[in-house]
Amino acid sequence: MAKAASVKIKLVSSADTGFYYVAKRTPVPRPRRLSFRKYDPVVRKHVEFKETKIK
């Protein structure tokens, strides 16, 4: 059986609101984790979101 072509990750807000996005990425090991500036509706601003594992 083949491995999955992508894995799901959680992008957690750096504003500590508890808001997160779920995204997909390739399972290739990377030295750094992904981070994006996305909209957080709790604080109503664009903030940095960092990659974490889905438990």
PDB file of N, CA, C and O in Angstrom:
ATOM      1  N   MET A   1       0.829  -1.180   0.000  1.00  0.00           N
ATOM      2  CA  MET A   1       0.000   0.000   0.000  1.00  0.00           C
ATOM      3  C   MET A   1       0.878   1.250   0.000  1.00  0.00           C
ATOM      4  O   MET A   1       1.873   1.320   0.718  1.00  0.00           O
ATOM      5  N   ALA A   2       0.536   2.230  -0.794  1.00  0.00           N
ATOM      6  CA  ALA A   2       1.336   3.441  -0.938  1.00  0.00           C
ATOM      7  C   ALA A   2       1.081   4.425   0.209  1.00  0.00           C
ATOM      8  O   ALA A   2       0.019   4.415   0.825  1.00  0.00           O
ATOM      9  N   LYS A   3       2.072   5.249   0.456  1.00  0.00           N
ATOM     10  CA  LYS A   3       1.905   6.302   1.455  1.00  0.00           C
ATOM     11  C   LYS A   3       1.062   7.433   0.889  1.00  0.00           C
ATOM     12  O   LYS A   3       0.961   7.598  -0.328  1.00  0.00           O
ATOM     13  N   ALA A   4       0.506   8.229   1.774  1.00  0.00           N
ATOM     14  CA  ALA A   4      -0.304   9.365   1.346  1.00  0.00           C
ATOM     15  C   ALA A   4       0.578  10.414   0.673  1.00  0.00           C
ATOM     16  O   ALA A   4       1.739  10.608   1.056  1.00  0.00           O
ATOM     17  N   ALA A   5       0.036  11.107  -0.311  1.00  0.00           N
ATOM     18  CA  ALA A   5       0.787  12.131  -1.038  1.00  0.00           C
ATOM     19  C   ALA A   5       0.899  13.421  -0.238  1.00  0.00           C
ATOM     20  O   ALA A   5       1.762  14.250  -0.511  1.00  0.00           O
ATOM     21  N   SER A   6       0.044  13.616   0.754  1.00  0.00           N
ATOM     22  CA  SER A   6       0.108  14.808   1.586  1.00  0.00           C
ATOM     23  C   SER A   6      -0.368  14.468   2.995  1.00  0.00           C
ATOM     24  O   SER A   6      -1.071  13.488   3.205  1.00  0.00           O
ATOM     25  N   VAL A   7       0.032  15.284   3.950  1.00  0.00           N
ATOM     26  CA  VAL A   7      -0.383  15.113   5.343  1.00  0.00           C
ATOM     27  C   VAL A   7      -1.097  16.374   5.793  1.00  0.00           C
ATOM     28  O   VAL A   7      -0.814  17.476   5.315  1.00  0.00           O
ATOM     29  N   LYS A   8      -2.018  16.223   6.724  1.00  0.00           N
ATOM     30  CA  LYS A   8      -2.722  17.377   7.272  1.00  0.00           C
ATOM     31  C   LYS A   8      -1.924  17.956   8.427  1.00  0.00           C
ATOM     32  O   LYS A   8      -1.351  17.230   9.226  1.00  0.00           O
ATOM     33  N   ILE A   9      -1.891  19.288   8.485  1.00  0.00           N
ATOM     34  CA  ILE A   9      -1.230  19.995   9.581  1.00  0.00           C
ATOM     35  C   ILE A   9      -2.190  21.036  10.137  1.00  0.00           C
ATOM     36  O   ILE A   9      -3.160  21.414   9.484  1.00  0.00           O
ATOM     37  N   LYS A  10      -1.914  21.482  11.338  1.00  0.00           N
ATOM     38  CA  LYS A  10      -2.718  22.520  11.969  1.00  0.00           C
ATOM     39  C   LYS A  10      -1.891  23.794  11.996  1.00  0.00           C
ATOM     40  O   LYS A  10      -0.721  23.775  12.401  1.00  0.00           O
ATOM     41  N   LEU A  11      -2.461  24.907  11.552  1.00  0.00           N
ATOM     42  CA  LEU A  11      -1.813  26.216  11.621  1.00  0.00           C
ATOM     43  C   LEU A  11      -2.455  26.981  12.772  1.00  0.00           C
ATOM     44  O   LEU A  11      -3.627  27.359  12.698  1.00  0.00           O
ATOM     45  N   VAL A  12      -1.718  27.177  13.852  1.00  0.00           N
ATOM     46  CA  VAL A  12      -2.239  27.792  15.074  1.00  0.00           C
ATOM     47  C   VAL A  12      -1.858  29.257  15.123  1.00  0.00           C
ATOM     48  O   VAL A  12      -0.730  29.629  14.816  1.00  0.00           O
ATOM     49  N   SER A  13      -2.798  30.084  15.551  1.00  0.00           N
ATOM     50  CA  SER A  13      -2.589  31.527  15.635  1.00  0.00           C
ATOM     51  C   SER A  13      -1.549  31.880  16.687  1.00  0.00           C
ATOM     52  O   SER A  13      -1.552  31.324  17.789  1.00  0.00           O
ATOM     53  N   SER A  14      -0.669  32.816  16.364  1.00  0.00           N
ATOM     54  CA  SER A  14       0.327  33.276  17.324  1.00  0.00           C
ATOM     55  C   SER A  14      -0.245  34.315  18.287  1.00  0.00           C
ATOM     56  O   SER A  14       0.420  34.724  19.227  1.00  0.00           O
ATOM     57  N   ALA A  15      -1.511  34.711  18.077  1.00  0.00           N
ATOM     58  CA  ALA A  15      -2.156  35.674  18.967  1.00  0.00           C
ATOM     59  C   ALA A  15      -2.769  34.985  20.187  1.00  0.00           C
ATOM     60  O   ALA A  15      -3.432  35.631  20.994  1.00  0.00           O
ATOM     61  N   ASP A  16      -2.567  33.675  20.338  1.00  0.00           N
ATOM     62  CA  ASP A  16      -3.062  32.882  21.472  1.00  0.00           C
ATOM     63  C   ASP A  16      -4.570  32.982  21.651  1.00  0.00           C
ATOM     64  O   ASP A  16      -5.075  33.085  22.768  1.00  0.00           O
ATOM     65  N   THR A  17      -5.307  32.957  20.532  1.00  0.00           N
ATOM     66  CA  THR A  17      -6.762  32.986  20.604  1.00  0.00           C
ATOM     67  C   THR A  17      -7.363  31.593  20.546  1.00  0.00           C
ATOM     68  O   THR A  17      -8.543  31.418  20.815  1.00  0.00           O
ATOM     69  N   GLY A  18      -6.566  30.600  20.174  1.00  0.00           N
ATOM     70  CA  GLY A  18      -7.059  29.246  20.038  1.00  0.00           C
ATOM     71  C   GLY A  18      -7.605  28.953  18.653  1.00  0.00           C
ATOM     72  O   GLY A  18      -7.997  27.835  18.359  1.00  0.00           O
ATOM     73  N   PHE A  19      -7.628  29.944  17.780  1.00  0.00           N
ATOM     74  CA  PHE A  19      -8.126  29.763  16.418  1.00  0.00           C
ATOM     75  C   PHE A  19      -7.047  29.079  15.584  1.00  0.00           C
ATOM     76  O   PHE A  19      -5.859  29.341  15.759  1.00  0.00           O
ATOM     77  N   TYR A  20      -7.470  28.180  14.691  1.00  0.00           N
ATOM     78  CA  TYR A  20      -6.509  27.488  13.826  1.00  0.00           C
ATOM     79  C   TYR A  20      -7.126  27.163  12.477  1.00  0.00           C
ATOM     80  O   TYR A  20      -8.335  27.121  12.322  1.00  0.00           O
ATOM     81  N   TYR A  21      -6.260  26.974  11.497  1.00  0.00           N
ATOM     82  CA  TYR A  21      -6.629  26.494  10.170  1.00  0.00           C
ATOM     83  C   TYR A  21      -6.061  25.089  10.016  1.00  0.00           C
ATOM     84  O   TYR A  21      -5.039  24.767  10.620  1.00  0.00           O
ATOM     85  N   VAL A  22      -6.687  24.279   9.173  1.00  0.00           N
ATOM     86  CA  VAL A  22      -6.143  22.971   8.814  1.00  0.00           C
ATOM     87  C   VAL A  22      -5.699  23.064   7.364  1.00  0.00           C
ATOM     88  O   VAL A  22      -6.429  23.554   6.510  1.00  0.00           O
ATOM     89  N   ALA A  23      -4.472  22.604   7.098  1.00  0.00           N
ATOM     90  CA  ALA A  23      -3.904  22.683   5.753  1.00  0.00           C
ATOM     91  C   ALA A  23      -3.234  21.357   5.418  1.00  0.00           C
ATOM     92  O   ALA A  23      -3.056  20.497   6.288  1.00  0.00           O
ATOM     93  N   LYS A  24      -2.859  21.199   4.170  1.00  0.00           N
ATOM     94  CA  LYS A  24      -2.130  20.018   3.723  1.00  0.00           C
ATOM     95  C   LYS A  24      -0.750  20.439   3.240  1.00  0.00           C
ATOM     96  O   LYS A  24      -0.576  21.540   2.735  1.00  0.00           O
ATOM     97  N   ARG A  25       0.221  19.533   3.421  1.00  0.00           N
ATOM     98  CA  ARG A  25       1.549  19.751   2.862  1.00  0.00           C
ATOM     99  C   ARG A  25       2.166  18.394   2.563  1.00  0.00           C
ATOM    100  O   ARG A  25       1.694  17.369   3.033  1.00  0.00           O
ATOM    101  N   THR A  26       3.231  18.386   1.786  1.00  0.00           N
ATOM    102  CA  THR A  26       3.895  17.130   1.460  1.00  0.00           C
ATOM    103  C   THR A  26       4.623  16.609   2.692  1.00  0.00           C
ATOM    104  O   THR A  26       5.093  17.403   3.515  1.00  0.00           O
ATOM    105  N   PRO A  27       4.736  15.301   2.842  1.00  0.00           N
ATOM    106  CA  PRO A  27       5.368  14.757   4.055  1.00  0.00           C
ATOM    107  C   PRO A  27       6.892  14.782   4.039  1.00  0.00           C
ATOM    108  O   PRO A  27       7.520  14.171   4.879  1.00  0.00           O
ATOM    109  N   VAL A  28       7.508  15.510   3.131  1.00  0.00           N
ATOM    110  CA  VAL A  28       8.962  15.618   3.067  1.00  0.00           C
ATOM    111  C   VAL A  28       9.462  16.329   4.322  1.00  0.00           C
ATOM    112  O   VAL A  28       8.940  17.388   4.678  1.00  0.00           O
ATOM    113  N   PRO A  29      10.453  15.769   5.016  1.00  0.00           N
ATOM    114  CA  PRO A  29      10.953  16.425   6.232  1.00  0.00           C
ATOM    115  C   PRO A  29      11.568  17.787   5.914  1.00  0.00           C
ATOM    116  O   PRO A  29      12.312  17.923   4.946  1.00  0.00           O
ATOM    117  N   ARG A  30      11.259  18.755   6.719  1.00  0.00           N
ATOM    118  CA  ARG A  30      11.784  20.109   6.526  1.00  0.00           C
ATOM    119  C   ARG A  30      12.474  20.565   7.808  1.00  0.00           C
ATOM    120  O   ARG A  30      12.022  20.245   8.904  1.00  0.00           O
ATOM    121  N   PRO A  31      13.539  21.336   7.684  1.00  0.00           N
ATOM    122  CA  PRO A  31      14.214  21.820   8.894  1.00  0.00           C
ATOM    123  C   PRO A  31      13.379  22.855   9.647  1.00  0.00           C
ATOM    124  O   PRO A  31      13.458  22.949  10.858  1.00  0.00           O
ATOM    125  N   ARG A  32      12.559  23.619   8.927  1.00  0.00           N
ATOM    126  CA  ARG A  32      11.706  24.635   9.564  1.00  0.00           C
ATOM    127  C   ARG A  32      10.243  24.278   9.385  1.00  0.00           C
ATOM    128  O   ARG A  32       9.864  23.609   8.437  1.00  0.00           O
ATOM    129  N   ARG A  33       9.436  24.770  10.263  1.00  0.00           N
ATOM    130  CA  ARG A  33       7.996  24.566  10.146  1.00  0.00           C
ATOM    131  C   ARG A  33       7.397  25.697   9.319  1.00  0.00           C
ATOM    132  O   ARG A  33       7.933  26.805   9.278  1.00  0.00           O
ATOM    133  N   LEU A  34       6.266  25.422   8.690  1.00  0.00           N
ATOM    134  CA  LEU A  34       5.600  26.435   7.879  1.00  0.00           C
ATOM    135  C   LEU A  34       5.036  27.538   8.759  1.00  0.00           C
ATOM    136  O   LEU A  34       4.604  27.290   9.888  1.00  0.00           O
ATOM    137  N   SER A  35       5.017  28.742   8.245  1.00  0.00           N
ATOM    138  CA  SER A  35       4.341  29.848   8.932  1.00  0.00           C
ATOM    139  C   SER A  35       3.790  30.789   7.866  1.00  0.00           C
ATOM    140  O   SER A  35       4.420  31.012   6.831  1.00  0.00           O
ATOM    141  N   PHE A  36       2.593  31.261   8.113  1.00  0.00           N
ATOM    142  CA  PHE A  36       1.895  32.144   7.187  1.00  0.00           C
ATOM    143  C   PHE A  36       1.278  33.298   7.957  1.00  0.00           C
ATOM    144  O   PHE A  36       0.976  33.170   9.133  1.00  0.00           O
ATOM    145  N   ARG A  37       1.076  34.408   7.271  1.00  0.00           N
ATOM    146  CA  ARG A  37       0.275  35.499   7.830  1.00  0.00           C
ATOM    147  C   ARG A  37      -1.128  35.343   7.268  1.00  0.00           C
ATOM    148  O   ARG A  37      -1.328  35.466   6.064  1.00  0.00           O
ATOM    149  N   LYS A  38      -2.067  35.016   8.154  1.00  0.00           N
ATOM    150  CA  LYS A  38      -3.450  34.785   7.749  1.00  0.00           C
ATOM    151  C   LYS A  38      -4.361  35.566   8.683  1.00  0.00           C
ATOM    152  O   LYS A  38      -3.947  36.063   9.713  1.00  0.00           O
ATOM    153  N   TYR A  39      -5.636  35.604   8.330  1.00  0.00           N
ATOM    154  CA  TYR A  39      -6.616  36.371   9.089  1.00  0.00           C
ATOM    155  C   TYR A  39      -7.104  35.578  10.299  1.00  0.00           C
ATOM    156  O   TYR A  39      -7.493  34.420  10.178  1.00  0.00           O
ATOM    157  N   ASP A  40      -7.077  36.198  11.461  1.00  0.00           N
ATOM    158  CA  ASP A  40      -7.624  35.616  12.685  1.00  0.00           C
ATOM    159  C   ASP A  40      -8.908  36.373  13.021  1.00  0.00           C
ATOM    160  O   ASP A  40      -8.860  37.541  13.406  1.00  0.00           O
ATOM    161  N   PRO A  41     -10.074  35.732  12.866  1.00  0.00           N
ATOM    162  CA  PRO A  41     -11.338  36.448  13.095  1.00  0.00           C
ATOM    163  C   PRO A  41     -11.599  36.792  14.554  1.00  0.00           C
ATOM    164  O   PRO A  41     -12.416  37.666  14.832  1.00  0.00           O
ATOM    165  N   VAL A  42     -10.912  36.159  15.485  1.00  0.00           N
ATOM    166  CA  VAL A  42     -11.122  36.462  16.899  1.00  0.00           C
ATOM    167  C   VAL A  42     -10.570  37.847  17.228  1.00  0.00           C
ATOM    168  O   VAL A  42     -11.234  38.649  17.890  1.00  0.00           O
ATOM    169  N   VAL A  43      -9.367  38.153  16.747  1.00  0.00           N
ATOM    170  CA  VAL A  43      -8.778  39.474  16.989  1.00  0.00           C
ATOM    171  C   VAL A  43      -9.013  40.426  15.825  1.00  0.00           C
ATOM    172  O   VAL A  43      -8.638  41.593  15.895  1.00  0.00           O
ATOM    173  N   ARG A  44      -9.600  39.910  14.749  1.00  0.00           N
ATOM    174  CA  ARG A  44      -9.931  40.684  13.542  1.00  0.00           C
ATOM    175  C   ARG A  44      -8.711  41.365  12.929  1.00  0.00           C
ATOM    176  O   ARG A  44      -8.735  42.535  12.567  1.00  0.00           O
ATOM    177  N   LYS A  45      -7.614  40.605  12.833  1.00  0.00           N
ATOM    178  CA  LYS A  45      -6.375  41.095  12.239  1.00  0.00           C
ATOM    179  C   LYS A  45      -5.675  39.951  11.517  1.00  0.00           C
ATOM    180  O   LYS A  45      -5.972  38.787  11.760  1.00  0.00           O
ATOM    181  N   HIS A  46      -4.719  40.304  10.671  1.00  0.00           N
ATOM    182  CA  HIS A  46      -3.836  39.307  10.092  1.00  0.00           C
ATOM    183  C   HIS A  46      -2.692  39.090  11.078  1.00  0.00           C
ATOM    184  O   HIS A  46      -2.046  40.053  11.504  1.00  0.00           O
ATOM    185  N   VAL A  47      -2.471  37.842  11.454  1.00  0.00           N
ATOM    186  CA  VAL A  47      -1.389  37.486  12.376  1.00  0.00           C
ATOM    187  C   VAL A  47      -0.647  36.290  11.819  1.00  0.00           C
ATOM    188  O   VAL A  47      -1.086  35.659  10.859  1.00  0.00           O
ATOM    189  N   GLU A  48       0.462  35.953  12.438  1.00  0.00           N
ATOM    190  CA  GLU A  48       1.261  34.812  12.001  1.00  0.00           C
ATOM    191  C   GLU A  48       0.651  33.513  12.534  1.00  0.00           C
ATOM    192  O   GLU A  48       0.281  33.420  13.695  1.00  0.00           O
ATOM    193  N   PHE A  49       0.564  32.525  11.655  1.00  0.00           N
ATOM    194  CA  PHE A  49       0.084  31.198  12.012  1.00  0.00           C
ATOM    195  C   PHE A  49       1.243  30.233  11.817  1.00  0.00           C
ATOM    196  O   PHE A  49       1.895  30.254  10.779  1.00  0.00           O
ATOM    197  N   LYS A  50       1.491  29.362  12.808  1.00  0.00           N
ATOM    198  CA  LYS A  50       2.621  28.439  12.750  1.00  0.00           C
ATOM    199  C   LYS A  50       2.128  27.000  12.730  1.00  0.00           C
ATOM    200  O   LYS A  50       1.102  26.674  13.324  1.00  0.00           O
ATOM    201  N   GLU A  51       2.892  26.155  12.071  1.00  0.00           N
ATOM    202  CA  GLU A  51       2.537  24.756  11.897  1.00  0.00           C
ATOM    203  C   GLU A  51       2.719  23.956  13.190  1.00  0.00           C
ATOM    204  O   GLU A  51       3.719  24.099  13.884  1.00  0.00           O
ATOM    205  N   THR A  52       1.726  23.107  13.498  1.00  0.00           N
ATOM    206  CA  THR A  52       1.832  22.131  14.569  1.00  0.00           C
ATOM    207  C   THR A  52       1.217  20.830  14.075  1.00  0.00           C
ATOM    208  O   THR A  52       0.543  20.809  13.056  1.00  0.00           O
ATOM    209  N   LYS A  53       1.449  19.754  14.811  1.00  0.00           N
ATOM    210  CA  LYS A  53       0.867  18.480  14.435  1.00  0.00           C
ATOM    211  C   LYS A  53      -0.596  18.416  14.852  1.00  0.00           C
ATOM    212  O   LYS A  53      -0.998  19.025  15.841  1.00  0.00           O
ATOM    213  N   ILE A  54      -1.385  17.639  14.112  1.00  0.00           N
ATOM    214  CA  ILE A  54      -2.761  17.366  14.512  1.00  0.00           C
ATOM    215  C   ILE A  54      -2.722  16.160  15.429  1.00  0.00           C
ATOM    216  O   ILE A  54      -2.162  15.134  15.090  1.00  0.00           O
ATOM    217  N   LYS A  55      -3.310  16.282  16.603  1.00  0.00           N
ATOM    218  CA  LYS A  55      -3.277  15.192  17.577  1.00  0.00           C
ATOM    219  C   LYS A  55      -4.409  14.223  17.353  1.00  0.00           C
ATOM    220  O   LYS A  55      -5.460  14.541  16.929  1.00  0.00           O
TER     221      LYS A  55
END
